[in-house]
Short mmCIF file of C-alpha atoms in Angstrom, two decimals:
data_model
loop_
_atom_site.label_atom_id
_atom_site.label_comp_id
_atom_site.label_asym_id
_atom_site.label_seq_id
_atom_site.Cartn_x
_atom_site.Cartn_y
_atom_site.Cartn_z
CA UNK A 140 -33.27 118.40 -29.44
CA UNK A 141 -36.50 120.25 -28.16
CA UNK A 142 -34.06 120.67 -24.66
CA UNK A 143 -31.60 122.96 -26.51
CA UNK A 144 -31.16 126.21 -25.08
CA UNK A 145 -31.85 128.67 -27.70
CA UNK A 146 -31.34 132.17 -27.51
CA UNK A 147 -33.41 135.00 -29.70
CA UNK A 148 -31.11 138.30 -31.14
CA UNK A 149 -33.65 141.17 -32.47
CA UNK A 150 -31.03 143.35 -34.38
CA UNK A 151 -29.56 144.05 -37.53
CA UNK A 152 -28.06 140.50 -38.01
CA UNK A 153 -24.69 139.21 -37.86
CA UNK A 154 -21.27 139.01 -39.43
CA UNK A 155 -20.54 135.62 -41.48
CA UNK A 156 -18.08 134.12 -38.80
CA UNK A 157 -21.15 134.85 -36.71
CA UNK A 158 -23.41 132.18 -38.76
CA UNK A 159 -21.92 129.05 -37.78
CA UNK A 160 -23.70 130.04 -34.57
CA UNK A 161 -27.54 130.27 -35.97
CA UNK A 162 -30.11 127.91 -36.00
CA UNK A 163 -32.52 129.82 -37.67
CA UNK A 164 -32.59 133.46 -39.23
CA UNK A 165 -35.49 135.59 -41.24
CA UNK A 166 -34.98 139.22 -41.81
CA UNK A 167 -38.38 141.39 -41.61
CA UNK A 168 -38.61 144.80 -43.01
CA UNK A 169 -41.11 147.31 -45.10
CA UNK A 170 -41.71 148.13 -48.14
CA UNK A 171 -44.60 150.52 -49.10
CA UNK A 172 -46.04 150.00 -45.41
CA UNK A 173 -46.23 146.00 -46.03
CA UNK A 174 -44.22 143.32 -43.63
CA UNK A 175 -42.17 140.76 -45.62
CA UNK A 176 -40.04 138.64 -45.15
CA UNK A 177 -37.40 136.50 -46.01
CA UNK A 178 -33.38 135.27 -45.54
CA UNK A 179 -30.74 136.97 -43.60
CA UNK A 180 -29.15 139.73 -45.41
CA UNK A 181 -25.45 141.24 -44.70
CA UNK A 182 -24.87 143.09 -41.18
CA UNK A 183 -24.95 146.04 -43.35
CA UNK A 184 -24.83 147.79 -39.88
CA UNK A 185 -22.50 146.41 -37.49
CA UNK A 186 -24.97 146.75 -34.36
CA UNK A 187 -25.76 142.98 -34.97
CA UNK A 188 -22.47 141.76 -34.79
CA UNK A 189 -21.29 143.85 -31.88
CA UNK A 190 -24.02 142.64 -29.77
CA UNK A 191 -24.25 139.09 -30.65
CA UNK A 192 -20.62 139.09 -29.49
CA UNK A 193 -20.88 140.42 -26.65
CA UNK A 194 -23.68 137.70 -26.00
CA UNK A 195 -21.80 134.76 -27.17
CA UNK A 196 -18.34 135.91 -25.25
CA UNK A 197 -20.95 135.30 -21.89
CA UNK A 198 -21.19 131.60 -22.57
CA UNK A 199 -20.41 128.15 -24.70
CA UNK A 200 -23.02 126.10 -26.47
CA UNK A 201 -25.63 128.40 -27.12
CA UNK A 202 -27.77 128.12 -30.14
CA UNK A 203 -28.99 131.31 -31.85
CA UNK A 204 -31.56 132.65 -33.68
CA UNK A 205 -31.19 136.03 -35.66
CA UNK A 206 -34.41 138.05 -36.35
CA UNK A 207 -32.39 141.19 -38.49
CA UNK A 208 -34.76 144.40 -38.24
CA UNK A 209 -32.71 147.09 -39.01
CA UNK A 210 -31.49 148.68 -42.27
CA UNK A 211 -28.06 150.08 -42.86
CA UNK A 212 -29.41 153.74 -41.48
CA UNK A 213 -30.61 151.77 -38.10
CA UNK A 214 -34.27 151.96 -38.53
CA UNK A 215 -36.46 149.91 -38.07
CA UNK A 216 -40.29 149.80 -37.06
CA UNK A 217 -42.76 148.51 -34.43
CA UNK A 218 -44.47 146.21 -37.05
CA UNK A 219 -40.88 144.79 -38.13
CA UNK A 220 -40.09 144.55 -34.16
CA UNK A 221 -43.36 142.85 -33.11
CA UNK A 222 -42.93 140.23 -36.09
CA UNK A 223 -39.68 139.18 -35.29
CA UNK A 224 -40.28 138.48 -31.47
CA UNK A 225 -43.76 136.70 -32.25
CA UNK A 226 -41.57 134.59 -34.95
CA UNK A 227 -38.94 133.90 -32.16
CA UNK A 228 -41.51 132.84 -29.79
CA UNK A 229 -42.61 129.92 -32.87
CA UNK A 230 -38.71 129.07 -32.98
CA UNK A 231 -38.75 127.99 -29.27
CA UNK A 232 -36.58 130.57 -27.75
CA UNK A 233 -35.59 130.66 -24.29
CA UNK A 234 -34.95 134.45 -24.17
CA UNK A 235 -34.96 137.10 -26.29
CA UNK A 236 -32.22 140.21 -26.82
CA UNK A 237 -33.45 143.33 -27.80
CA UNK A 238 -30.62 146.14 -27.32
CA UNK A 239 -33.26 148.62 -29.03
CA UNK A 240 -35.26 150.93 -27.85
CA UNK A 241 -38.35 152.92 -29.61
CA UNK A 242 -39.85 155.58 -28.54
CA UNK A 243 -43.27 155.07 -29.29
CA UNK A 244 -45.62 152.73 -27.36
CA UNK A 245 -47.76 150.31 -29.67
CA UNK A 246 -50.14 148.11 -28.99
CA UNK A 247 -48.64 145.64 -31.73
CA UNK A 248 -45.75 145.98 -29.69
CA UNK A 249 -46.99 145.58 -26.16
CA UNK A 250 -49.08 142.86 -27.19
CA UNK A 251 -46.07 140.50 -28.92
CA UNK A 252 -44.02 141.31 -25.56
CA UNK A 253 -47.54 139.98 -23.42
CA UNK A 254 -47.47 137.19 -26.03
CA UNK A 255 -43.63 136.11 -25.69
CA UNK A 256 -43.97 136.67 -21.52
CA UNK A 257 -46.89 134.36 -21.46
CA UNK A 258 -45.00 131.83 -23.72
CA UNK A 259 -42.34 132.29 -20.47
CA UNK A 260 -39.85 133.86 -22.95
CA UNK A 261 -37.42 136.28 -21.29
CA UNK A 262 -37.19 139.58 -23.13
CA UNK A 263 -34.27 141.34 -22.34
CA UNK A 264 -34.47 145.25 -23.79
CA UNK A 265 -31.87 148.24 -23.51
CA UNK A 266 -32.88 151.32 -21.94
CA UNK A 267 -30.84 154.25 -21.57
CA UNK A 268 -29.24 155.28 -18.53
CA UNK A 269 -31.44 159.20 -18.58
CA UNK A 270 -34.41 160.57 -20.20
CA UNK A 271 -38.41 159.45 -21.23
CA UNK A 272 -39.22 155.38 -21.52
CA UNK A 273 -38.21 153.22 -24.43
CA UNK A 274 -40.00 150.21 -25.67
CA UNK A 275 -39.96 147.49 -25.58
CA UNK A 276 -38.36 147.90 -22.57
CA UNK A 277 -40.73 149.59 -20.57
CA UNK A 278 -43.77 146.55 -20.65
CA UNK A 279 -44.80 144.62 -18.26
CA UNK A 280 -42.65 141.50 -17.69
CA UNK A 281 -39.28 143.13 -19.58
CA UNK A 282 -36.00 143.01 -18.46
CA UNK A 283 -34.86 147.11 -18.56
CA UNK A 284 -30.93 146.72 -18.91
CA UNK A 285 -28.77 149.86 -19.30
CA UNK A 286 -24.42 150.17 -18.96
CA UNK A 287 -22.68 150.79 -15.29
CA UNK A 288 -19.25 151.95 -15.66
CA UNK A 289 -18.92 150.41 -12.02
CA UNK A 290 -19.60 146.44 -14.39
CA UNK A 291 -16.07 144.93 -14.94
CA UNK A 292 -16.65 142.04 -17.52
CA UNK A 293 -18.72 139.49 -16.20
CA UNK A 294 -20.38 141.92 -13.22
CA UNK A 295 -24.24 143.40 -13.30
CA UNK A 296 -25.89 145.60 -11.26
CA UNK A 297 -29.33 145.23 -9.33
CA UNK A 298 -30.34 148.74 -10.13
CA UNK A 299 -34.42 148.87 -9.06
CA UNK A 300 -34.44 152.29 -10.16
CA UNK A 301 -37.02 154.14 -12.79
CA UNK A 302 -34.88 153.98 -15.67
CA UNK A 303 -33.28 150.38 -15.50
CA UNK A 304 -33.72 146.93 -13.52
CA UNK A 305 -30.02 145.97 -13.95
CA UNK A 306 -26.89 147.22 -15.27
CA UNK A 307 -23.93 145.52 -16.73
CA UNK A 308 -20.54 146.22 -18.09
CA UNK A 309 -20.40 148.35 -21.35
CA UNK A 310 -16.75 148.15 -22.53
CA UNK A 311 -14.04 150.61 -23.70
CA UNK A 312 -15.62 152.43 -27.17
CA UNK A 313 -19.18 151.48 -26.36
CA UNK A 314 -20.28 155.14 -27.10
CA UNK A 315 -23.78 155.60 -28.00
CA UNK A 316 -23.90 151.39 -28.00
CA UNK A 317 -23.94 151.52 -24.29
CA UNK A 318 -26.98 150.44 -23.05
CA UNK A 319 -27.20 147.95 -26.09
CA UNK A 320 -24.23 145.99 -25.00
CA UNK A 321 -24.89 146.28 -21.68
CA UNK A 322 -28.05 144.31 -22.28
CA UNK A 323 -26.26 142.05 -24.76
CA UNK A 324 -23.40 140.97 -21.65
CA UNK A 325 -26.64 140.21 -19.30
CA UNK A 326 -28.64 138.27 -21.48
CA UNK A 327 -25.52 136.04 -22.41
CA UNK A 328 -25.10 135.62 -18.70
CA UNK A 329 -28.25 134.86 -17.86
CA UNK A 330 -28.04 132.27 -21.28
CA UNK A 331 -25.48 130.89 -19.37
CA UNK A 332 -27.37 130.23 -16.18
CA UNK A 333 -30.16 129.25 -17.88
CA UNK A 334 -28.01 126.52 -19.64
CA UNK A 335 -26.93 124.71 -16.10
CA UNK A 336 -30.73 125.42 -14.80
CA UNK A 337 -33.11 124.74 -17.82
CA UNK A 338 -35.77 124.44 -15.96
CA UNK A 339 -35.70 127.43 -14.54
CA UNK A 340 -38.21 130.11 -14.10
CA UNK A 341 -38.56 133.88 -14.44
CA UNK A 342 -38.64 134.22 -10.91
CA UNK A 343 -35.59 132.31 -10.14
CA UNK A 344 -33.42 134.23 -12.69
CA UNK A 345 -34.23 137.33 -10.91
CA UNK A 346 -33.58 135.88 -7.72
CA UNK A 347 -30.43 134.87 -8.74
CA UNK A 348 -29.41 138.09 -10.68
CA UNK A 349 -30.49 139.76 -7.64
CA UNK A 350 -28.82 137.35 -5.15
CA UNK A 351 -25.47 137.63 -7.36
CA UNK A 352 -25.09 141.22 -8.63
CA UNK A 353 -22.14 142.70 -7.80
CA UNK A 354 -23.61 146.47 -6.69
CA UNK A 355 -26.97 147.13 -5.84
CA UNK A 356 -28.63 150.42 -6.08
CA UNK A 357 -28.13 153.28 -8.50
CA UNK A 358 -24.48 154.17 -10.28
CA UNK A 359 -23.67 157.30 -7.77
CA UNK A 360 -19.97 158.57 -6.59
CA UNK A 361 -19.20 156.35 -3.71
CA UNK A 362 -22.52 153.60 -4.58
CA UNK A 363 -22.83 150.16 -2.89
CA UNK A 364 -20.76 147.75 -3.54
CA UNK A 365 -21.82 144.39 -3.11
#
């Protein structure tokens, strides 16, 4: 049904209860400084799993595609990155997770994210909560989504500051995964908005993330609450 919500996950892929959710799946990595590509492989990592949970526990009826970057020692590449979004933007996705964050700014990089945001993909990317920019989350048109202890389950934050455009609830044991689940909780709920509005348009998901957060401003002792 070309009407079907899909949702993109950029990660390390998923666990096999996880696969009755897919519609699609291609892992991308390198060998010898060449792309390939081919099927899904193992979550050999766990990232994958953890945040396409997180995603799916946002929402019912979602159909997923898995674009599995990473290796079991988490690394991954900006050629491996950029291939995987373009080839979600081919699949038809809606919106795109990417609870990643590189420190290097590419132009094969920057220009898939200009490619998916003129397709009117969302791309939502984890950035952390301190310290320089991450990418993809710091291009044009990218949702920057990083943890706020102040998130219960279900909450987000309109943060507007230099570091992140929204927080959302991390979860007890997040650790270092912070920011990645954060991003994970806000792209499943704005999957679920987008599946009662498909029609709806970049602008009106911020407006209503904006409209509906439940602090605004930075996470400070004694911060807004909405």
């Amino acid at each position: 049904m070309a009407d079907e919500l899909c949702v993109g996950v950029i990660d390390s892929g998923c666990s096999v209860q996880q696969t009755r959710y897919l519609t699609g799946g291609r892992r991308f990595w390198l060998e010898q400084g060449t792309l390939g590509e081919g099927e899904l492989q193992a979550d050999a990592l766990g990232h994958g799993s953890a945040v396409l949970e997180r995603l799916l526990a946002q929402t019912d009826g979602l159909s997923v595609k898995v674009a599995q970057v990473f290796d079991s020692r988490g690394a991954t590449s900006v050629l491996q990155v950029s291939a995987a979004l373009l080839w979600l933007v081919e699949q038809g996705v809606s919106l795109v997770n990417l609870s990643l964050g590189l420190a290097q700014d590419r132009t094969v990089l920057r220009q898939a994210c200009a490619v998916a945001v003129e397709a009117g993909v969302l791309l939502c990317a984890s950035s952390p909560a301190r310290g320089g920019p991450v990418y993809p989350a710091s291009y044009p048109g990218v949702l920057r989504i990083t943890g706020d202890a102040r998130c219960a389950a279900g909450q987000w934050s309109w943060l507007d500051t230099a570091q992140a455009d929204f927080g959302a609830a991390v979860g007890e044991g997040a650790g270092s995964a912070g920011a990645s689940l954060a991003c994970a909780a806000l792209s499943g709920q704005i999957a679920a908005y987008l599946h009662q509005h498909r029609r709806a348009t970049r602008e009106q998901v911020l407006a209503y993330l904006r409209e509906n957060a439940a602090f605004f401003g930075p996470e400070r002792r004694g911060g807004g609450h909405a």
